[in-house]
Coordinates of C-alpha atoms and ligand atoms in Angstrom, one line a residue:
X986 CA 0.0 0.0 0.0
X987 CA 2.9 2.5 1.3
X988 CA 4.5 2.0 -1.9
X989 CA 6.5 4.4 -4.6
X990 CA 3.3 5.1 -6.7
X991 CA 1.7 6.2 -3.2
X992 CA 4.8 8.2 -2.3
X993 CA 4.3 9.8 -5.9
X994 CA 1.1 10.9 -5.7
X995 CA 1.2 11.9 -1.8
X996 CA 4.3 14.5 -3.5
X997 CA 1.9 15.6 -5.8
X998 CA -0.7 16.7 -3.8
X999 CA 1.1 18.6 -1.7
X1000 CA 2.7 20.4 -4.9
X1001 CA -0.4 21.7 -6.0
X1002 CA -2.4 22.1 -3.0
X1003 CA -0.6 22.1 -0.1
X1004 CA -1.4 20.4 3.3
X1005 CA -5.2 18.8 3.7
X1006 CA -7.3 19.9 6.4
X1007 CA -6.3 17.3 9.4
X1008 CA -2.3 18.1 8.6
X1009 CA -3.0 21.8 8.8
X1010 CA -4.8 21.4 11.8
X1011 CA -1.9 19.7 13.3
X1012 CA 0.5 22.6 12.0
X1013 CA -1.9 25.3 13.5
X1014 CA -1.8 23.3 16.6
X1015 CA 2.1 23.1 16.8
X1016 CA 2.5 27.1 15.9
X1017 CA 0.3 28.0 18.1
X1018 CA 1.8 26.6 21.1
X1019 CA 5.2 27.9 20.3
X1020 CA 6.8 25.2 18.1
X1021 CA 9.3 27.9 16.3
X1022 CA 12.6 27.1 17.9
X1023 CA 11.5 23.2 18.6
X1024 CA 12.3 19.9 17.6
X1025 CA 10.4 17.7 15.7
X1026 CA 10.3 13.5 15.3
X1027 CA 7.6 12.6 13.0
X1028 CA 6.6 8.7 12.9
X1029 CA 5.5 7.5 9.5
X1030 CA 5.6 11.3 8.3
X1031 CA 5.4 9.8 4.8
X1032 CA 6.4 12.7 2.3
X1033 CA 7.1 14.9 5.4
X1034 CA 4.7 17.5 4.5
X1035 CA 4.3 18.3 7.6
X1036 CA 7.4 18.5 9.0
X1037 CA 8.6 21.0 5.8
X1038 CA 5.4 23.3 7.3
X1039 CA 6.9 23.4 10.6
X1040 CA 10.4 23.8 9.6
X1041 CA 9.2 26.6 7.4
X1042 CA 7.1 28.0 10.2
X1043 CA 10.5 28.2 12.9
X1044 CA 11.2 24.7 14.1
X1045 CA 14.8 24.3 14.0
X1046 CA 14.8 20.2 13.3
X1047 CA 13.1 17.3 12.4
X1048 CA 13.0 13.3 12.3
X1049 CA 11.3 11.0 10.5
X1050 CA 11.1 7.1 11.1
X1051 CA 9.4 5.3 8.4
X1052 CA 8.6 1.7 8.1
X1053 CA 8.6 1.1 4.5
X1054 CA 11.9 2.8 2.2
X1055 CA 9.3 4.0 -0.3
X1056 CA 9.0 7.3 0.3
X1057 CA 12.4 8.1 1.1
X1058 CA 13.6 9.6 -1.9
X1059 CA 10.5 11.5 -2.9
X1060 CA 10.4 13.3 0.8
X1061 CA 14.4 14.3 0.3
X1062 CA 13.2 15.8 -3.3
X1063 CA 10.4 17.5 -1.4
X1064 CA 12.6 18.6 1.4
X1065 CA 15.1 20.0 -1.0
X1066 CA 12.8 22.0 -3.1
X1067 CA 11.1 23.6 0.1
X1068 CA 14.9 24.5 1.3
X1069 CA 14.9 22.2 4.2
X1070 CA 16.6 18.7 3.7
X1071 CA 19.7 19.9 5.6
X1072 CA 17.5 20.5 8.8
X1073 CA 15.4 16.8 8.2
X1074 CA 17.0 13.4 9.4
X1075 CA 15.0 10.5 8.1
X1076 CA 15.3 6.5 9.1
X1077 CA 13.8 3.6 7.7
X1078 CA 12.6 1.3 10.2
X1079 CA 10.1 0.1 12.6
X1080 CA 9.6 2.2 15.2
X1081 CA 7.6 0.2 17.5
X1082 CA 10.6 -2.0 17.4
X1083 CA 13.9 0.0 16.5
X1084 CA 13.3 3.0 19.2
X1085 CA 16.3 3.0 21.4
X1086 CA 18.5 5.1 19.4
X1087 CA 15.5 7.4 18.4
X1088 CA 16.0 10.5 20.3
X1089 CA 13.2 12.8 21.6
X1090 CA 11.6 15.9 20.7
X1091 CA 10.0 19.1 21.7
X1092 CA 6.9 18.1 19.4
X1093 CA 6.2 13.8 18.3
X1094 CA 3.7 13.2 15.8
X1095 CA 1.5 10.2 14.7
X1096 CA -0.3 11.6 11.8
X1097 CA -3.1 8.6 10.4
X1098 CA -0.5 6.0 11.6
X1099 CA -1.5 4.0 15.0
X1100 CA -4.5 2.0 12.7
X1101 CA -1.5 1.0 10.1
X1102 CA 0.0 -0.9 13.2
X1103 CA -1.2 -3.7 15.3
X1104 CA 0.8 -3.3 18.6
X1105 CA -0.6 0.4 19.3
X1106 CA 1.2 0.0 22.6
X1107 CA 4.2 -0.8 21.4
X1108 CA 3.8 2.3 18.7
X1109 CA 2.2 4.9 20.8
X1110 CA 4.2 4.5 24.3
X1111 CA 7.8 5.2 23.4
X1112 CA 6.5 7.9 21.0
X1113 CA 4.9 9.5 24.0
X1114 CA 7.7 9.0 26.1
X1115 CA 9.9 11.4 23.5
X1116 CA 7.7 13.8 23.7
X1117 CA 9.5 16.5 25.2
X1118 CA 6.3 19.4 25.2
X1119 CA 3.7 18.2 22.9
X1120 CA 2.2 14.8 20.9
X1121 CA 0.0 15.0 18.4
X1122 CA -1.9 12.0 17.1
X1123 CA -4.7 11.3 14.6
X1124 CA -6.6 8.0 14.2
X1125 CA -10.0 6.6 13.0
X1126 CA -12.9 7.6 15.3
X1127 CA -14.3 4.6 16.8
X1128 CA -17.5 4.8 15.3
X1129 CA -19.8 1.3 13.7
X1130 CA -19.3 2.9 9.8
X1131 CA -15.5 3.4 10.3
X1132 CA -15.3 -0.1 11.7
X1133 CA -17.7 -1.7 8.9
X1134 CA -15.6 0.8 6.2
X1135 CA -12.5 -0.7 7.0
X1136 CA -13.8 -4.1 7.5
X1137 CA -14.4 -4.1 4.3
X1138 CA -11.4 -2.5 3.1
X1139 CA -9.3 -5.2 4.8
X1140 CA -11.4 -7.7 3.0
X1141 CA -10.1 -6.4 0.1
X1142 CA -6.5 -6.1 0.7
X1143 CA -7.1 -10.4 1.4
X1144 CA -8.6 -10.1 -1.7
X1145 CA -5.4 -8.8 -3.7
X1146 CA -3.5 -10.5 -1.7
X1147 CA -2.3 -7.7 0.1
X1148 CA -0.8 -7.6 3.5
X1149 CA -2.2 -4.6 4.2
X1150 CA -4.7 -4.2 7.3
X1151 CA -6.0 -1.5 9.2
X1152 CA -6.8 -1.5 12.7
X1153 CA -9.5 0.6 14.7
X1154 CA -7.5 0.8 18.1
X1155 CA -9.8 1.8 21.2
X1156 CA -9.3 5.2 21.9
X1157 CA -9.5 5.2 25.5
X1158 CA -6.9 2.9 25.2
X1159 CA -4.4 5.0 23.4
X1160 CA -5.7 7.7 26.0
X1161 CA -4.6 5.5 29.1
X1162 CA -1.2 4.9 27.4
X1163 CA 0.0 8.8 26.6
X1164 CA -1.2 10.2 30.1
X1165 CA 1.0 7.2 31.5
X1166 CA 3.5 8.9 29.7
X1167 CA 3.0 12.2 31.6
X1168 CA 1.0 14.3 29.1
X1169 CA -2.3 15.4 29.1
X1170 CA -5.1 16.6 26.4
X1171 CA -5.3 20.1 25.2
X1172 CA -7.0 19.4 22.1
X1173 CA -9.6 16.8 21.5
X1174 CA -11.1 16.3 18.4
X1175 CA -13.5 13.4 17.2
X1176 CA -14.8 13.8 13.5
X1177 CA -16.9 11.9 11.3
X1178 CA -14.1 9.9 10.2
X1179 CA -10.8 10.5 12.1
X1180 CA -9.9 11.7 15.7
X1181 CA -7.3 14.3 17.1
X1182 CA -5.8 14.3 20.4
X1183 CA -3.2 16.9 20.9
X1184 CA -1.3 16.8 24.5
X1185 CA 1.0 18.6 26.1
X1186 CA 3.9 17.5 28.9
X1187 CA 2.2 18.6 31.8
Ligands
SAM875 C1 -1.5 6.1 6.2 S1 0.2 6.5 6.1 C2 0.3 8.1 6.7 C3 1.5 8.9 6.1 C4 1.5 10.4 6.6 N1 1.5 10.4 8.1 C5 0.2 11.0 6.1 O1 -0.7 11.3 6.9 O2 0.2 11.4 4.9 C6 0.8 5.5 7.5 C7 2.4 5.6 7.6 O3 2.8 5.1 8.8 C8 4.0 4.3 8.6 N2 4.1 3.4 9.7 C9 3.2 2.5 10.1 N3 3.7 1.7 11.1 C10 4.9 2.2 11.4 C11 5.9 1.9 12.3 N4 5.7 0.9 13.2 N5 7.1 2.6 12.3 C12 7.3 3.6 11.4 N6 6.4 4.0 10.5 C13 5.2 3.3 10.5 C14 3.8 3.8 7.2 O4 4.9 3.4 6.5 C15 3.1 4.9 6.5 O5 4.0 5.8 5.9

């Protein structure tokens, strides 16, 4: 699914349009609370969209651990066209697994990627553990027509023989494991489709 066609047209989008709505809202969010100066680690950033809006909007670094090398290349091209590749570090790996050496950050970020990962523990706690003033995460709302929708999307994925499969994780979960972690909710935002939950190191 997270291959180089998706990596191509994730580039392209954000060429001609810039960020969509949730990603901006996640910007806004980060801005707002005084990001310029700050450090960023991104998990499964993808292009790094975001993290070239935050670099561009004061932030002095960033990191981005990706599971899957496809969009490596693409992101450095993006990076390097918006004048920011020599601020952006990126890794290819899991980082559920390969965290140790991962090192933390004023802001972390989990933009649409704890339901591409079963363990959500073993994703969501060491990213909250980095988070040195703020983490930001988005995930599907856990609502019956999410949970049919992607029911039947991971039927599909069998179909093609895909081993793609989404995951709805329980949101009060994910909520038990980042306030373990020492941060609380500023922002919390369930939508039709996705939730945000925006914390800060209290
Ligand atoms: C749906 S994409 C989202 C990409 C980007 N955040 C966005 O919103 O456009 C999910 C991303 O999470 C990454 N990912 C999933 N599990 C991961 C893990 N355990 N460690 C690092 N990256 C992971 C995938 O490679 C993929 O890039």
């Amino acid at each position: 699914v997270f291959n180089e066609k998706r990596s191509a047209a994730d580039a392209r989008n954000y060429r001609r349009k810039g960020l969509d709505v949730d990603s901006r809202r996640i910007v806004d969010f980060l801005v707002a609370r005084g990001i310029g100066g700050g450090t960023l680690l991104e998990i499964g950033g993808g292009v790094g969209a975001i993290q070239i809006e935050l670099l561009r909007a004061g932030a002095v670094r960033a990191e981005n651990v990706e599971i899957v090398p496809a969009y490596e290349a693409v992101a450095r091209d993006l990076a390097s066209e918006n004048g920011v590749a020599d601020r952006i570090t990126r890794r290819v790996g899991d980082f559920a697994v390969d965290h140790a050496d991962v090192p933390g950050a004023d802001a972390v970020i989990l933009h649409r990627v704890v339901c591409c990962y079963p363990d959500m523990a073993g994703l969501v706690h060491p990213a909250a553990d980095r988070a040195g003033r703020w983490l930001v995460l988005t995930f599907p709302a856990a609502r019956w027509w999410i949970r049919a929708g992607l029911r039947v999307m991971n039927g599909i994925q069998v179909l093609i023989h895909s081993s793609y499969c989404a995951y709805v994780h329980d949101p009060a979960a994910i909520d038990a494991i980042v306030r373990s972690s020492g941060v609380r909710p500023t922002v919390s935002r369930r939508g039709f489709i996705g939730e945000l939950l925006a914390l800060e190191r209290v």
